[in-house]
CSV table of C-alpha atoms in Angstrom, one decimal:
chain,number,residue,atom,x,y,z
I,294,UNK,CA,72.1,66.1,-7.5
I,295,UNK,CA,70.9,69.6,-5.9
I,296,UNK,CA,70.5,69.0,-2.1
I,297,UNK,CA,66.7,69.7,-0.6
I,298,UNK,CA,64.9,69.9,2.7
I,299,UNK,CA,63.2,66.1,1.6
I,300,UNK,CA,66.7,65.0,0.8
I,301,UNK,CA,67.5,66.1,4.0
I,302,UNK,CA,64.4,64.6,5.4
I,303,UNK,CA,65.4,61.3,4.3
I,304,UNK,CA,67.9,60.9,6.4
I,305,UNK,CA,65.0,60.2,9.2
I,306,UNK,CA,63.5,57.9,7.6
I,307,UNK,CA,66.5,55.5,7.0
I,308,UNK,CA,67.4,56.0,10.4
I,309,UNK,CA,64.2,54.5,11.2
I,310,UNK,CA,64.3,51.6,9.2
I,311,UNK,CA,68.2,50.6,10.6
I,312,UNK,CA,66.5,51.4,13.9
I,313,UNK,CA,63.5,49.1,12.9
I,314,UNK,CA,65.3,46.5,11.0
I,315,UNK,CA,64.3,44.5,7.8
I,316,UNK,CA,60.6,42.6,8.0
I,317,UNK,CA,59.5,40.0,5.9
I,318,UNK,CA,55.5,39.0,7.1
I,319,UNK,CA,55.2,37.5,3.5
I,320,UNK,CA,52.1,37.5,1.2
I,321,UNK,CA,49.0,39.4,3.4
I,322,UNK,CA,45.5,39.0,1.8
I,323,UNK,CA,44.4,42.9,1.7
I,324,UNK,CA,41.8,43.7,3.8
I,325,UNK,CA,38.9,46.6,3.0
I,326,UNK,CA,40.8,49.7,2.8
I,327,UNK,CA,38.9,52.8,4.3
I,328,UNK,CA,39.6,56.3,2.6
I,329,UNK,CA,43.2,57.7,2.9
I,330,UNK,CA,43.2,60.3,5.7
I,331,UNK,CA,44.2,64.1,4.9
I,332,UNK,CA,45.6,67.0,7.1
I,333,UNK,CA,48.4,68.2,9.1
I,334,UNK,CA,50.7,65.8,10.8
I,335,UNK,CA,49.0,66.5,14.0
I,336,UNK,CA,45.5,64.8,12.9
I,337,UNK,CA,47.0,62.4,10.6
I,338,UNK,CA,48.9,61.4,14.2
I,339,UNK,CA,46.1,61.4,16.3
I,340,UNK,CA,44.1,59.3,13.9
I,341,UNK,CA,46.9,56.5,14.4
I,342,UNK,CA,47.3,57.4,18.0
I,343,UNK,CA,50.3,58.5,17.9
I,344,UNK,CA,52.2,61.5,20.1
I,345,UNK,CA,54.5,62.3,17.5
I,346,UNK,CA,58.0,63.3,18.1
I,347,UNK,CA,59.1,66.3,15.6
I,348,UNK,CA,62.0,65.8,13.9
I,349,UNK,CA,61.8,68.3,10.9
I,350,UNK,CA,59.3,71.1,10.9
I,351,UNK,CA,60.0,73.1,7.2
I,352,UNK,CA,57.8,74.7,4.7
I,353,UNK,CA,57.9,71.6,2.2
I,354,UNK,CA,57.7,69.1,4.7
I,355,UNK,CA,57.1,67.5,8.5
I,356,UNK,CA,58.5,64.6,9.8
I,357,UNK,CA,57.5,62.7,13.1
I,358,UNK,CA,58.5,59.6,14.7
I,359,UNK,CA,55.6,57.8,16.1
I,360,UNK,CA,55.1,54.3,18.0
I,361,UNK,CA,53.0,51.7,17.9
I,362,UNK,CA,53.4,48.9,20.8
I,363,UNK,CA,57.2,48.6,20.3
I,364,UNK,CA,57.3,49.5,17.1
I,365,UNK,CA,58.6,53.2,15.4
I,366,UNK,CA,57.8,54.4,11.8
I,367,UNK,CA,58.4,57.9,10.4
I,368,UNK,CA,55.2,59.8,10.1
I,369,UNK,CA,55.7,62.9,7.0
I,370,UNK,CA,53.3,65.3,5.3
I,371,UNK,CA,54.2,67.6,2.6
I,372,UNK,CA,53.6,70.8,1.2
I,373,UNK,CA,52.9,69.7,-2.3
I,374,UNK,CA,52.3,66.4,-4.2
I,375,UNK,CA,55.5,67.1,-6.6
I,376,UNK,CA,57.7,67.4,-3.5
I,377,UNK,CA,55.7,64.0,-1.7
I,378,UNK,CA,56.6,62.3,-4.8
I,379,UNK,CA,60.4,63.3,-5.3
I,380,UNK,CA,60.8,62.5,-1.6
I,381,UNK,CA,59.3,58.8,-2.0
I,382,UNK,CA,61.6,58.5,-5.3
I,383,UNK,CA,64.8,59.4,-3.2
I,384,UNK,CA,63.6,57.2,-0.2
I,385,UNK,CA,62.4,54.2,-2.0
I,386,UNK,CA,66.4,53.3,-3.0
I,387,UNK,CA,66.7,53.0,0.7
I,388,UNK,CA,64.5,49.8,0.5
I,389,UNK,CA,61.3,49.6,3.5
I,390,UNK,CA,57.3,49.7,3.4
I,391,UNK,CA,55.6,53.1,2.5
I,392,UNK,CA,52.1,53.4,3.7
I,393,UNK,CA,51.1,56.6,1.2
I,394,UNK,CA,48.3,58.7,1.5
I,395,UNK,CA,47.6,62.5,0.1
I,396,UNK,CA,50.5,64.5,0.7
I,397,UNK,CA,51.6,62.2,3.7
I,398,UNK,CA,53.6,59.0,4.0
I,399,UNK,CA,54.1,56.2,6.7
I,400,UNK,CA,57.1,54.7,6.5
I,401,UNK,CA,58.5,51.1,8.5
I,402,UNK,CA,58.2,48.0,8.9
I,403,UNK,CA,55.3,45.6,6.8
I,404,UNK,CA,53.4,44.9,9.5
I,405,UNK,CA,53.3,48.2,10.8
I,406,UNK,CA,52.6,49.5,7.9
I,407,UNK,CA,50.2,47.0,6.5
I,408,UNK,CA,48.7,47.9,10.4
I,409,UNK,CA,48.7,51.9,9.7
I,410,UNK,CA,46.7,51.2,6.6
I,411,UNK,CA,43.8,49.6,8.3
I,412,UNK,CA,43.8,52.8,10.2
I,413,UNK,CA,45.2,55.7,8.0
I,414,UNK,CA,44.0,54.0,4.3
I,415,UNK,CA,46.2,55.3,2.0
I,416,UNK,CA,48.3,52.5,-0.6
I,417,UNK,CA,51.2,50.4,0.0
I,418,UNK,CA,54.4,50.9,-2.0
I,419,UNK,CA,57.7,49.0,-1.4
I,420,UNK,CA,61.1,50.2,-1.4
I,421,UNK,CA,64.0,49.1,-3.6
I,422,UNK,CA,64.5,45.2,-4.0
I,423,UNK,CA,67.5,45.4,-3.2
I,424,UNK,CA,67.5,46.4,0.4
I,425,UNK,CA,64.2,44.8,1.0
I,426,UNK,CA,65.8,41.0,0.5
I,427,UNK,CA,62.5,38.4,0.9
I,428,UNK,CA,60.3,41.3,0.1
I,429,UNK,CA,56.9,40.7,-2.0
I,430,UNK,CA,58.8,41.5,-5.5
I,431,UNK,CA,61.5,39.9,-5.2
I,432,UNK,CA,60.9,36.2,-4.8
I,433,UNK,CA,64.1,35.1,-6.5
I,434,UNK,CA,66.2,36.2,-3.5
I,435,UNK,CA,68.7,38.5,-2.6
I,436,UNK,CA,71.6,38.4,-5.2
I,437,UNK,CA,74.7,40.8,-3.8
């Protein structure tokens, strides 16, 4: 596997979610979804009220931490759609919630994420089953 800048990237974002810990809220009836937001990192931010703290700033991508009460979540945007999409591939192994929008991604815990949405709109993914044990698809346990 040929190392990137997202690759590299990723390495925020599963900082975050050891920072953040594992979150189970269980089964959430969705709520009315407005439109996904679009632009830079900056407005995306300040949509969510968020000051976000730069951690990668390269062509293909931008990566913030942001808060929200006492809770972090990585805040990206990305040059192009392919490179969004390789990124989420890589990062979804890592297990977490992914708030996805149009060349950005929320990533932490549910509720944060399930909060962002109400927010940011944009579609809920979920990482790998098998670091997301109790998440919504996998409802026959964790099985190590």
């Amino acid at each position: 596997m040929r190392v990137t800048r997202p690759m590299l990237a990723l390495s925020g974002a599963v900082a975050i979610l050891a920072l953040a810990g594992c979150g189970s809220g269980g089964e959430h009836e969705a709520a009315a979804v407005p439109e996904a937001v679009t632009g830079s990192l900056e407005h995306i931010a300040a949509q969510a009220e968020c000051e976000p703290n730069m951690q990668t700033d390269a062509d293909t991508i931008r990566q913030a931490i942001c808060k929200k009460g006492k809770e972090k979540y990585v805040l990206a945007t990305f040059a192009t759609d392919r490179g969004q999409r390789e990124w989420l591939n890589g990062a979804k192994d890592y297990g977490g919630y992914y708030l996805v929008g149009r060349k950005w991604v929320a990533v932490g815990q549910e509720k944060t994420v399930l909060a962002l949405q109400g927010t940011l709109g944009g579609t809920m993914e979920e990482g790998s089953e098998h670091m997301n044990p109790g998440g919504s698809h996998n409802r026959g346990g964790h099985h190590g």
